[in-house]
CSV table of C-alpha atoms and ligand atoms in Angstrom, one decimal:
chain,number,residue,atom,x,y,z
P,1,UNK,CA,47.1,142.9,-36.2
P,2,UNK,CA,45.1,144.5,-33.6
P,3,UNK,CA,45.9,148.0,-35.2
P,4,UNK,CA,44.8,146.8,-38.2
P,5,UNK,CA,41.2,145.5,-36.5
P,6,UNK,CA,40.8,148.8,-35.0
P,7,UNK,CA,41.3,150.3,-38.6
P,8,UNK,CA,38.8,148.5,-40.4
P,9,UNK,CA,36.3,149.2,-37.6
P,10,UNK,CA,36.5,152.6,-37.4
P,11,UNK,CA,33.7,152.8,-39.3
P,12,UNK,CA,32.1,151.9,-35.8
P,13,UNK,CA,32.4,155.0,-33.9
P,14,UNK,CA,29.4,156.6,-34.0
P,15,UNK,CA,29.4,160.0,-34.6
P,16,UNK,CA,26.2,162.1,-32.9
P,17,UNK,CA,25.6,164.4,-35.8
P,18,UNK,CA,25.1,161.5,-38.2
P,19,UNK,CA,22.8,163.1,-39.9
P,20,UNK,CA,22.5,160.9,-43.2
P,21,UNK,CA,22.2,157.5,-41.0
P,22,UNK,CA,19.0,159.4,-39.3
P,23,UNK,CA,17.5,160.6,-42.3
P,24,UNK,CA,18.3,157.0,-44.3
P,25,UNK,CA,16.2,155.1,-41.0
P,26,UNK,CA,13.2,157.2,-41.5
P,27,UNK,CA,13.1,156.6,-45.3
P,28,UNK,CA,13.4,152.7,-45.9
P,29,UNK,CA,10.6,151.0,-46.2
P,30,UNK,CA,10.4,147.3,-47.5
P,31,UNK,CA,10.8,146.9,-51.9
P,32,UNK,CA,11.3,150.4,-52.2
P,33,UNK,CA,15.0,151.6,-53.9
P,34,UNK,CA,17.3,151.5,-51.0
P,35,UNK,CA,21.0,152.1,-52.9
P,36,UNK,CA,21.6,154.0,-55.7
P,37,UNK,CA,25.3,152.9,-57.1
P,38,UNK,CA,25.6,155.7,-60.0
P,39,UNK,CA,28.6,155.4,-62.5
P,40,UNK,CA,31.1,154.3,-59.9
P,41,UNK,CA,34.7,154.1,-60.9
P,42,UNK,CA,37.1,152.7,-58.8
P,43,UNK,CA,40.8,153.4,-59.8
P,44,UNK,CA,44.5,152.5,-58.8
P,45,UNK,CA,46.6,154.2,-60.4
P,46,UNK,CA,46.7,153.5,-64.1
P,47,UNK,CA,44.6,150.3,-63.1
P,48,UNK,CA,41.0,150.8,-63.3
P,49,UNK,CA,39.4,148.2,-61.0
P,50,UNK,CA,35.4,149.2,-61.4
P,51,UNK,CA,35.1,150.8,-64.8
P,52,UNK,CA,31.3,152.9,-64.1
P,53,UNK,CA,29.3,150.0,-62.3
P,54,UNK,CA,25.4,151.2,-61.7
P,55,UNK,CA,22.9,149.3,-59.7
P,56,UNK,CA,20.2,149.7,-57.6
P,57,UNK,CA,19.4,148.0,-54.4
P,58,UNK,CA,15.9,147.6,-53.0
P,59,UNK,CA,15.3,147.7,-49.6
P,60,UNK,CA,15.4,144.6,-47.8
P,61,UNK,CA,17.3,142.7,-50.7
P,62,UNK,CA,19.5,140.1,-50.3
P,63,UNK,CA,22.1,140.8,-53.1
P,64,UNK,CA,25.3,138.4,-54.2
P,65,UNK,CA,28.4,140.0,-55.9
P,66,UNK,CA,29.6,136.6,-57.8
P,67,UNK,CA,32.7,136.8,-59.6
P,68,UNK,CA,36.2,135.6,-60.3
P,69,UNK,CA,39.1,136.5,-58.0
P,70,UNK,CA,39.8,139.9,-58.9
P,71,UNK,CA,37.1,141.0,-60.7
P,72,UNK,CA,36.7,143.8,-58.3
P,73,UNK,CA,33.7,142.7,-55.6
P,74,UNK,CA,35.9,143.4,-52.6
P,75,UNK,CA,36.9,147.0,-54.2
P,76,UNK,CA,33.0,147.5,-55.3
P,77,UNK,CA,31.9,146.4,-51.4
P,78,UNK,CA,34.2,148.5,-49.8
P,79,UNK,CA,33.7,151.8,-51.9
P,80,UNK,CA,29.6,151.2,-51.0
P,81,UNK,CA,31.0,151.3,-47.4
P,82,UNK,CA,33.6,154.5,-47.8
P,83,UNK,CA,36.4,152.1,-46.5
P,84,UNK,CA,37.4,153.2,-49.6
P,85,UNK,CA,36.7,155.8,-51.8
P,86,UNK,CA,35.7,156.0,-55.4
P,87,UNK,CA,37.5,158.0,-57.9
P,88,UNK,CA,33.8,159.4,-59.5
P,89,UNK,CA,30.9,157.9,-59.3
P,90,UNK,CA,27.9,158.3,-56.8
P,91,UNK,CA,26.4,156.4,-53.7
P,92,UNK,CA,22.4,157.4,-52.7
P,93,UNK,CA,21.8,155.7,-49.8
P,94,UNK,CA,17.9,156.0,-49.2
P,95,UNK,CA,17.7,159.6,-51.1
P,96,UNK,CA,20.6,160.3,-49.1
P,97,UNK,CA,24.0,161.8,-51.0
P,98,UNK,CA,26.4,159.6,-49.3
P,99,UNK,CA,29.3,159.4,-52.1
P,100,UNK,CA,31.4,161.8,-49.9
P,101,UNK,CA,30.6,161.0,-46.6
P,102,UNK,CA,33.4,159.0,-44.1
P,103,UNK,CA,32.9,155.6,-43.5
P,104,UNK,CA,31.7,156.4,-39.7
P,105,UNK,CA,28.7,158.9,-41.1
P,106,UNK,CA,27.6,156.5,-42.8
P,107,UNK,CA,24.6,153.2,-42.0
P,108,UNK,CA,26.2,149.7,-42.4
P,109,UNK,CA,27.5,147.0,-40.5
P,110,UNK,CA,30.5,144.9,-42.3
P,111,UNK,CA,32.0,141.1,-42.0
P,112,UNK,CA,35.0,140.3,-43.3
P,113,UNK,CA,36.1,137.2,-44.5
P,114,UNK,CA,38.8,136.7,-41.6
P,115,UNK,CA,37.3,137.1,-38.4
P,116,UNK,CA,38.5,140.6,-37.5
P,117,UNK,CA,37.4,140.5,-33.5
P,118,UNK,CA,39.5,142.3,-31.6
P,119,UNK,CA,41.2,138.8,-29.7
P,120,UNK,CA,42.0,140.9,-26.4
P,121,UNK,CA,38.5,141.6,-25.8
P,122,UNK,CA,35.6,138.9,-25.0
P,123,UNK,CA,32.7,138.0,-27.0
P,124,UNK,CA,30.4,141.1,-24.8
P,125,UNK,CA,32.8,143.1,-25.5
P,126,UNK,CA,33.3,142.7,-29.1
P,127,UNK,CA,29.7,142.9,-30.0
P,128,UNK,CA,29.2,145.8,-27.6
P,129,UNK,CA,31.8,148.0,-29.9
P,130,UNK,CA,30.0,149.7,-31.6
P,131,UNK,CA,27.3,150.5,-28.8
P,132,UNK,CA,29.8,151.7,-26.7
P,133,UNK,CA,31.0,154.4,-28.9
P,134,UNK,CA,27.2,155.4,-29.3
P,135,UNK,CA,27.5,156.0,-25.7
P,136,UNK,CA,24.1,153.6,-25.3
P,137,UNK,CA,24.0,152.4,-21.5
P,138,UNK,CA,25.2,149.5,-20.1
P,139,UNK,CA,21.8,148.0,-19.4
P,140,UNK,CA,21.1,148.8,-22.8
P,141,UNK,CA,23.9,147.2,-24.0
P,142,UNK,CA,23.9,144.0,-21.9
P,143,UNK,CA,20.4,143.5,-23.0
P,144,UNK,CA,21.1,144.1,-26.7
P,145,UNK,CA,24.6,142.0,-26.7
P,146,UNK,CA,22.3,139.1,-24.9
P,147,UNK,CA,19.7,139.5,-27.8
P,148,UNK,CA,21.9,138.9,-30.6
P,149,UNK,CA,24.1,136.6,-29.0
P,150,UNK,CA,20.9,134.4,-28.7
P,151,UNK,CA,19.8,135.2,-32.7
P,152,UNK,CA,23.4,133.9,-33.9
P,153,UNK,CA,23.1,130.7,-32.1
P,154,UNK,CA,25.6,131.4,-29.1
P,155,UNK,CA,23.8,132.1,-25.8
P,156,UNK,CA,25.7,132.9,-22.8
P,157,UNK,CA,28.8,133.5,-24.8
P,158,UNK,CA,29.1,136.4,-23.8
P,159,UNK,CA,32.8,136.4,-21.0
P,160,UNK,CA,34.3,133.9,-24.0
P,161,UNK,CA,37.3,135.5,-25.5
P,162,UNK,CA,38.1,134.4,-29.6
P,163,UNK,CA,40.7,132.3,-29.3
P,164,UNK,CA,38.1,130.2,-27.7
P,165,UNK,CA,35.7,129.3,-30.5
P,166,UNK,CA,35.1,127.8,-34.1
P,167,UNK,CA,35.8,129.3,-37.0
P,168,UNK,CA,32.0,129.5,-37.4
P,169,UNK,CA,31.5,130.9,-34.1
P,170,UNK,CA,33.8,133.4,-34.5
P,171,UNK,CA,32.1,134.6,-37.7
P,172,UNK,CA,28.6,134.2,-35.7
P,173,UNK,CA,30.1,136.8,-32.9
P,174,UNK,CA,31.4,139.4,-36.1
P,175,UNK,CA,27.8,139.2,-37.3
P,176,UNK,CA,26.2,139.7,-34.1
P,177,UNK,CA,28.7,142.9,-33.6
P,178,UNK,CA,27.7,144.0,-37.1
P,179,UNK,CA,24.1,143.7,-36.2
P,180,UNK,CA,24.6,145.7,-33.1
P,181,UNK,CA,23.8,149.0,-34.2
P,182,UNK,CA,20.9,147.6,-36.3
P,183,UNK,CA,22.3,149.1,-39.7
P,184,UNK,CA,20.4,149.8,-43.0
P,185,UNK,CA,22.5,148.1,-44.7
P,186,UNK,CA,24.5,144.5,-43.8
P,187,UNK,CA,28.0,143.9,-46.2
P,188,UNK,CA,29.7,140.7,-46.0
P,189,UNK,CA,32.8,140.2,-47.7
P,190,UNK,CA,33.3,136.3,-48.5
P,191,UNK,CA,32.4,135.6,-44.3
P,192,UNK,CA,31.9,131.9,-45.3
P,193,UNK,CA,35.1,131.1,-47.1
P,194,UNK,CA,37.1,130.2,-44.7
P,195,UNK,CA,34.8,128.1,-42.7
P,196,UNK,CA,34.8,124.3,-43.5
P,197,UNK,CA,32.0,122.9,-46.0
P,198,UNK,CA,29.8,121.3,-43.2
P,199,UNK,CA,29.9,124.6,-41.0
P,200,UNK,CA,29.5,126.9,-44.4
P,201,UNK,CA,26.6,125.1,-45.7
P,202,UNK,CA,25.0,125.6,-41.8
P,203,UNK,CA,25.9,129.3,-41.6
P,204,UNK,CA,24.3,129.9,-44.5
P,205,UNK,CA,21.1,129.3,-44.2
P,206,UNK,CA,21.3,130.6,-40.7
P,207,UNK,CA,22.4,133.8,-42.4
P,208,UNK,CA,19.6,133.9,-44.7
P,209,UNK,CA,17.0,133.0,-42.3
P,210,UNK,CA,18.1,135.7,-40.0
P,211,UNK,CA,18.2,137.9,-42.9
P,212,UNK,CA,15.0,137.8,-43.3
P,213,UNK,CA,13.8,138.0,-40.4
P,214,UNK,CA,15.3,141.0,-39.6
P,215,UNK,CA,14.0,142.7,-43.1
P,216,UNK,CA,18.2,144.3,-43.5
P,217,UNK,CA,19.7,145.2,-47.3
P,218,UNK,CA,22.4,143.0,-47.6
P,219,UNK,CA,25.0,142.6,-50.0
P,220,UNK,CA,27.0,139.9,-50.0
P,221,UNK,CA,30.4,139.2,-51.7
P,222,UNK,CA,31.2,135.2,-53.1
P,223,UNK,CA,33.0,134.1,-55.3
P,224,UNK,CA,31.3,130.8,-54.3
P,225,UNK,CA,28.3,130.1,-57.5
P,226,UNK,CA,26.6,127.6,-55.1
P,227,UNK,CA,26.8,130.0,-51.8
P,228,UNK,CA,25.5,133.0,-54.3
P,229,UNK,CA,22.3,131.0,-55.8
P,230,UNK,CA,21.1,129.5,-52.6
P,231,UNK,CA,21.2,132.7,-50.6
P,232,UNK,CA,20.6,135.7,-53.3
P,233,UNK,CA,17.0,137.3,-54.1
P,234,UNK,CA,18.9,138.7,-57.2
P,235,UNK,CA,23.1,138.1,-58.2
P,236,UNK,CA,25.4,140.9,-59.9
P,237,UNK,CA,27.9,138.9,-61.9
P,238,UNK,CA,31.0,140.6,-62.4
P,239,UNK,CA,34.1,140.5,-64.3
P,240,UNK,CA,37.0,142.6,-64.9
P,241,UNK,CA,35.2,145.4,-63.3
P,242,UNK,CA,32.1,145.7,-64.9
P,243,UNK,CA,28.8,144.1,-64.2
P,244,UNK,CA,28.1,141.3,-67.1
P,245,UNK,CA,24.3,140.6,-65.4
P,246,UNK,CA,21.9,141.1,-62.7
P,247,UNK,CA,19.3,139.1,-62.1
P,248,UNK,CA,17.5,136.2,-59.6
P,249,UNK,CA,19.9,133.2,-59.4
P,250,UNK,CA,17.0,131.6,-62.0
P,251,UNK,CA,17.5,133.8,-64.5
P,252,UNK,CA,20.8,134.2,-64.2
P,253,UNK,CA,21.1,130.2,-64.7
P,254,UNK,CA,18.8,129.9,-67.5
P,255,UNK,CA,19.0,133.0,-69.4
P,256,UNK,CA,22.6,134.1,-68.8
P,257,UNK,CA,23.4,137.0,-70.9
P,258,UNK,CA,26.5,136.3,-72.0
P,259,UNK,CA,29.5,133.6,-72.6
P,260,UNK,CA,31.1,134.6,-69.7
P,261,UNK,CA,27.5,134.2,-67.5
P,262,UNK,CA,27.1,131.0,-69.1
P,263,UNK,CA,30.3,129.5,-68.2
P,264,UNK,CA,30.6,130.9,-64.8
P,265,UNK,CA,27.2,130.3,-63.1
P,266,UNK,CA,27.2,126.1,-63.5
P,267,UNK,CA,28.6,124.2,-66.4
P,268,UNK,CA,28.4,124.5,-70.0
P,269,UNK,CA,29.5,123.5,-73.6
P,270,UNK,CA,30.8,126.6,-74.7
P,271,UNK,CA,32.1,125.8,-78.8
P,272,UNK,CA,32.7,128.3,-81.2
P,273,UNK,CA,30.8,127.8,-84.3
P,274,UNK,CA,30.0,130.2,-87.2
P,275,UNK,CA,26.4,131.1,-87.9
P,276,UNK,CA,25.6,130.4,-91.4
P,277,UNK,CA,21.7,132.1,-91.4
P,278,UNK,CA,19.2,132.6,-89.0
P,279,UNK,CA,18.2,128.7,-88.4
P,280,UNK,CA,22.0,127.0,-88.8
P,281,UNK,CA,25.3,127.2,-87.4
P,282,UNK,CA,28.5,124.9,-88.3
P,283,UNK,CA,30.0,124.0,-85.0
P,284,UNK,CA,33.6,121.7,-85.4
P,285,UNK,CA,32.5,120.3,-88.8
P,286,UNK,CA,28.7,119.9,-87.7
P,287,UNK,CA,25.5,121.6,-88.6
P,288,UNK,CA,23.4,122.4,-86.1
P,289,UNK,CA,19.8,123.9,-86.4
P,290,UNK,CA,19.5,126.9,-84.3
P,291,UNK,CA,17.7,130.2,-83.8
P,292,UNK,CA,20.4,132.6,-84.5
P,293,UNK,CA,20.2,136.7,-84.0
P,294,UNK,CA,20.1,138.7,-86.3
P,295,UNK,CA,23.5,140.7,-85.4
P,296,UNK,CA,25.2,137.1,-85.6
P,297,UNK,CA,24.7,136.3,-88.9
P,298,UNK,CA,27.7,135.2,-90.4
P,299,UNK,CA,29.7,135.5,-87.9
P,300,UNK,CA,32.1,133.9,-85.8
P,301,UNK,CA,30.1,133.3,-82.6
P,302,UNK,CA,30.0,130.7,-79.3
P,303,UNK,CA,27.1,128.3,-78.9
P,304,UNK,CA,26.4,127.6,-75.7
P,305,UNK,CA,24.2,124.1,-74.4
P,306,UNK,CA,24.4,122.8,-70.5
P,307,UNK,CA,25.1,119.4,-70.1
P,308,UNK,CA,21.7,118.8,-68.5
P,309,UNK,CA,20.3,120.2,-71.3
P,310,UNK,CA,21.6,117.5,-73.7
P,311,UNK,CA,18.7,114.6,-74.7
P,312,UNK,CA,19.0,111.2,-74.4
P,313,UNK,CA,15.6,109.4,-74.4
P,314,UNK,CA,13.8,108.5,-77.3
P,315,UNK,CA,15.2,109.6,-80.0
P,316,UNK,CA,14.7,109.6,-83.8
P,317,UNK,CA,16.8,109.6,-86.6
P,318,UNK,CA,14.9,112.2,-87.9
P,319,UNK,CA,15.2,114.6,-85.1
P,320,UNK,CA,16.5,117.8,-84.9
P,321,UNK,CA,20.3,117.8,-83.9
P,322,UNK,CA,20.6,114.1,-83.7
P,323,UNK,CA,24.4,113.2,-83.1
P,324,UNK,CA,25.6,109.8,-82.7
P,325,UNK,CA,28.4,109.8,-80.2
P,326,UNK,CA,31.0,107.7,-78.4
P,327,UNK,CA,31.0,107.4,-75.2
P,328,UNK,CA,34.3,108.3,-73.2
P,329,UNK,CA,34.8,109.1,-69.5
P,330,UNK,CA,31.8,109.0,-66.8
P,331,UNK,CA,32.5,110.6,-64.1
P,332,UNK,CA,29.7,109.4,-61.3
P,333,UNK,CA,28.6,112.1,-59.6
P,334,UNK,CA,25.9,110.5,-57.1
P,335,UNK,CA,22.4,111.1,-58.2
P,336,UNK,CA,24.3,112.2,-61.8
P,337,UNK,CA,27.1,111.4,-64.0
P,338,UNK,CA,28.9,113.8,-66.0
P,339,UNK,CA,29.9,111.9,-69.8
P,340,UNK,CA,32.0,113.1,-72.0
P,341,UNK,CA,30.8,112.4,-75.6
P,342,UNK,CA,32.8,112.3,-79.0
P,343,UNK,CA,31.1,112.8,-82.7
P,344,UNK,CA,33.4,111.6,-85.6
P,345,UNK,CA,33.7,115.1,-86.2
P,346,UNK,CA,36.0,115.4,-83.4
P,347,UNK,CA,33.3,117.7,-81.6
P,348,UNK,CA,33.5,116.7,-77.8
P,349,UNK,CA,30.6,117.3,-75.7
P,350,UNK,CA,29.7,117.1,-71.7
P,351,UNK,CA,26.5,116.1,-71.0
P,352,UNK,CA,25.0,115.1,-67.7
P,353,UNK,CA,22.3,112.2,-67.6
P,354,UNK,CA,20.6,111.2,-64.1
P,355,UNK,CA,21.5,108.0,-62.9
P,356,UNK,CA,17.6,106.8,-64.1
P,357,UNK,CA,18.9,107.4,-67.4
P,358,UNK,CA,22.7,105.7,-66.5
P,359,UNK,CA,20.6,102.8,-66.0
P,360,UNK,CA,17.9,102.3,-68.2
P,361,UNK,CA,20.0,103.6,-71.3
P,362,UNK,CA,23.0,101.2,-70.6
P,363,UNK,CA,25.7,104.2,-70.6
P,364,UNK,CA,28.6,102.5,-70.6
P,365,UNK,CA,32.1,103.6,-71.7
P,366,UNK,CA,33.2,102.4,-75.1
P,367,UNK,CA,29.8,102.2,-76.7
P,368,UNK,CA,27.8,104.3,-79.3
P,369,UNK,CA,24.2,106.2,-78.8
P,370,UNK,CA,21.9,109.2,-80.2
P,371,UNK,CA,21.7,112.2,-78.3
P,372,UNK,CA,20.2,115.5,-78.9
P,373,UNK,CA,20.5,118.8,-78.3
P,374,UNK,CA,17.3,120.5,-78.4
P,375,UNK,CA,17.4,123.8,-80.2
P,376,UNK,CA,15.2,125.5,-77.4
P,377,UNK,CA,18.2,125.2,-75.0
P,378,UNK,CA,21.3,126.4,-77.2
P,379,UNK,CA,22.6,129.9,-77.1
P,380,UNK,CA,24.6,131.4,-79.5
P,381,UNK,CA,26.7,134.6,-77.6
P,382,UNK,CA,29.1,137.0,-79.6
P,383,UNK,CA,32.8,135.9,-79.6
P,384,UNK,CA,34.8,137.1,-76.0
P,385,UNK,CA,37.5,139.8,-76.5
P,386,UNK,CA,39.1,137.6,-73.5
P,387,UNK,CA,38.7,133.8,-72.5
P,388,UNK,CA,35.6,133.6,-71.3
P,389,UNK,CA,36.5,132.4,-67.5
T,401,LIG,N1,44.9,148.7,-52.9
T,401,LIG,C1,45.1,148.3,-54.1
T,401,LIG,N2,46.0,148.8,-54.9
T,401,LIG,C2,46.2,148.4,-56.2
T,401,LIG,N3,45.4,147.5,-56.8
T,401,LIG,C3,44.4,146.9,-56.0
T,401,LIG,C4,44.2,147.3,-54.7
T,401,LIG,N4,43.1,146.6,-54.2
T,401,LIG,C5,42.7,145.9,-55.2
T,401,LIG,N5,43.4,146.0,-56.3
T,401,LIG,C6,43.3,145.4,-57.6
T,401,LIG,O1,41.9,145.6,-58.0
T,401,LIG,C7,41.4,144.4,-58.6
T,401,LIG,C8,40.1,144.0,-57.9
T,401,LIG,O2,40.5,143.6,-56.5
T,401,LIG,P1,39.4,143.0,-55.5
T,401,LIG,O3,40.1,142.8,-54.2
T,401,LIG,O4,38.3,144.0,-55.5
T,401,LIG,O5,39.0,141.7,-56.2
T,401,LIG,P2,37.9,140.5,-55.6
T,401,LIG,O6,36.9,140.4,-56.7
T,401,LIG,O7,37.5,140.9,-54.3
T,401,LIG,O8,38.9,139.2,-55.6
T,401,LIG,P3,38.9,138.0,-54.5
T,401,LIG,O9,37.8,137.1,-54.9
T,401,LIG,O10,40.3,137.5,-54.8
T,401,LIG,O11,38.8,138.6,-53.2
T,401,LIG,C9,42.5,143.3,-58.5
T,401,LIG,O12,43.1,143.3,-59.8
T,401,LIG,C10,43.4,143.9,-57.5
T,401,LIG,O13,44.7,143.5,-57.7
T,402,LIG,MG1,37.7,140.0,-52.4
């Protein structure tokens, strides 16, 4: 296990003639581009895990990879860090060409999701590594390793060996060592998973804060939607090694560009329907008004609507997409429930209604009532080669 540690942190010894991590500190400067990912492909074998992903990082971002299990964020993270290597592709790292270059020439500082500290060696110790091998003195190094021992929350830590904290403080200790050598560039590979939900939700922010604070890139890999919206200044969703969208967790909620976006990032009604002209589609026996693209029309498509997006006060007869539905299951959710709703069609539909609404609109299982779904919040998306999750 320990060989392994070592391994990953190679990375860590600092070479002298790191010419590329001197050049890339003189260059950043806060908003401007920071990483350049150009065409990368990522292959094993036959199996081609990042199929040309491009993307550029600004300085001082706070980036999410979001994304099913193997959809190829761990692969993407640790090609940016030359752990290892793309097939083709290139990395520009503040202007600098650093595609090539060994993980140890190179300006990061990495978490992984397991807390790799080296469990032989105490908390100093640990966070000192990579000082050490930049041959900084030990005054230096006490004062440093007593600085960011205080910024992750665990003063006076410092003689406490691993097997001797939390879960959380053990990832606390790996972000403090990844902060030692003040890197460009801060990549965290799920470093919240495995943390219980009390301790996760407290990390995070703590992560973000500091984050800011400190002004460092950061990319961050999840595959956590919640973890990715509350932390992100802009999310890459990917899946099956390609990038389906980029954008702030806002946009990525409410405009998501496609059927896979739309079902990953929160819930949605996701039906296939076929879009009869530009205003109407027929979705499980039903017509629906819509605004339909152009390169849909007559085609087998999805319509997408969120269940929060689905009306329920005041509604006419005579207004647009009117359904009257049976009420099935409610599943109370707190300050929410989440109702399933039938038409006679057959068509089954979730919608979500705040517990205002629960209340003053008598939803109760077994009964009838009207519900809309405005066309301002439906999208229609081309049919997926692949299920869409
Ligand atoms: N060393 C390897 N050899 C062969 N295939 C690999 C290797 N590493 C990863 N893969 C494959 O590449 C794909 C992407 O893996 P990756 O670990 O990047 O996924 P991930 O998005 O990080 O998933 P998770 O959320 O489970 O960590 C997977 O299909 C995986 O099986
Ligand atoms: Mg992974």
């Amino acid at each position: 296990m320990v060989a392994l540690e070592k391994k990953q942190l190679e990375y860590e010894y600092h070479d002298p003639k790191n010419d590329a991590a001197a050049a890339i500190k003189n260059v950043v400067g806060m908003g401007n581009k920071y990483l350049e990912i150009i065409d990368l492909v990522k292959k094993y074998d036959d199996f081609v895990a990042l199929k040309g992903i491009s993307l550029t990082i600004n300085s001082g971002e706070f980036i999410c990879f979001l994304g099913p299990s193997g959809c190829g964020k761990t692969t993407f993270l640790r090609a940016i860090a030359g752990l290892d290597h793309q097939t083709s592709g290139k990395l520009i790292q503040s202007g600098v060409d650093v595609s090539e270059l060994q993980p140890n020439k190179r300006d990061f500082g990495i978490v992984f999701q397991s807390y790799a500290l080296f469990p032989n060696l105490t908390v100093a110790k640990n966070v000192a590594y990579g000082l050490v091998n930049r041959k900084a003195s030990k005054p230096d190094i006490q004062q440093k390793v007593s600085e960011l021992l205080h910024t992750v929350g665990l003063p006076g830590s410092e003689s406490k060996y691993p097997a001797a904290l939390s879960g959380g403080q053990q990832q606390r200790v790996a972000l403090a060592r990844a902060l030692a050598t003040s890197p460009g560039l801060l990549l965290l590979d799920e470093p919240l998973s495995a943390l219980d939900a009390q301790v996760r939700t407290h990390l995070r922010s703590e992560i973000k804060a500091l984050q800011r604070n400190l002004e460092v890139t950061t990319i961050m890999v999840t595959h956590d939607q919640e973890e990715a919206m509350t932390m992100a200044d802009r999310i890459v969703v990917m899946n099956h090694g390609v990038i389906e969208q980029v954008g702030t967790p806002q946009e990525i909620y409410q405009h998501p560009a496609t059927a896979f976006v739309a079902n990953f990032v929160g819930t949605t009604n996701l039906l296939p329907c076929t879009v009869i002209d530009a205003n109407s589609v027929e979705v499980g026996g039903v017509k629906l008004n819509v605004s339909a693209p152009q390169v849909l029309l007559g085609k087998q498509a999805l319509l997408a609507i969120r269940p929060e997006d689905i009306g329920a006060r005041s509604i006419n007869n005579s207004d647009t997409n009117s359904l009257d539905v049976l009420i099935n299951e409610i599943e109370f959710l707190g300050s929410f429930s989440r109702v399933t709703l039938t038409h006679q069609s057959g068509l089954t539909l979730t919608a979500e209604f705040s517990m205002n609404s629960m209340r003053d609109l008598d939803i109760t299982s077994g009964k009838s009532m009207k519900v809309t779904l405005p066309i301002k919040h439906i999208r229609l998306f081309p049919e997926e080669p692949s299920s869409p999750r």
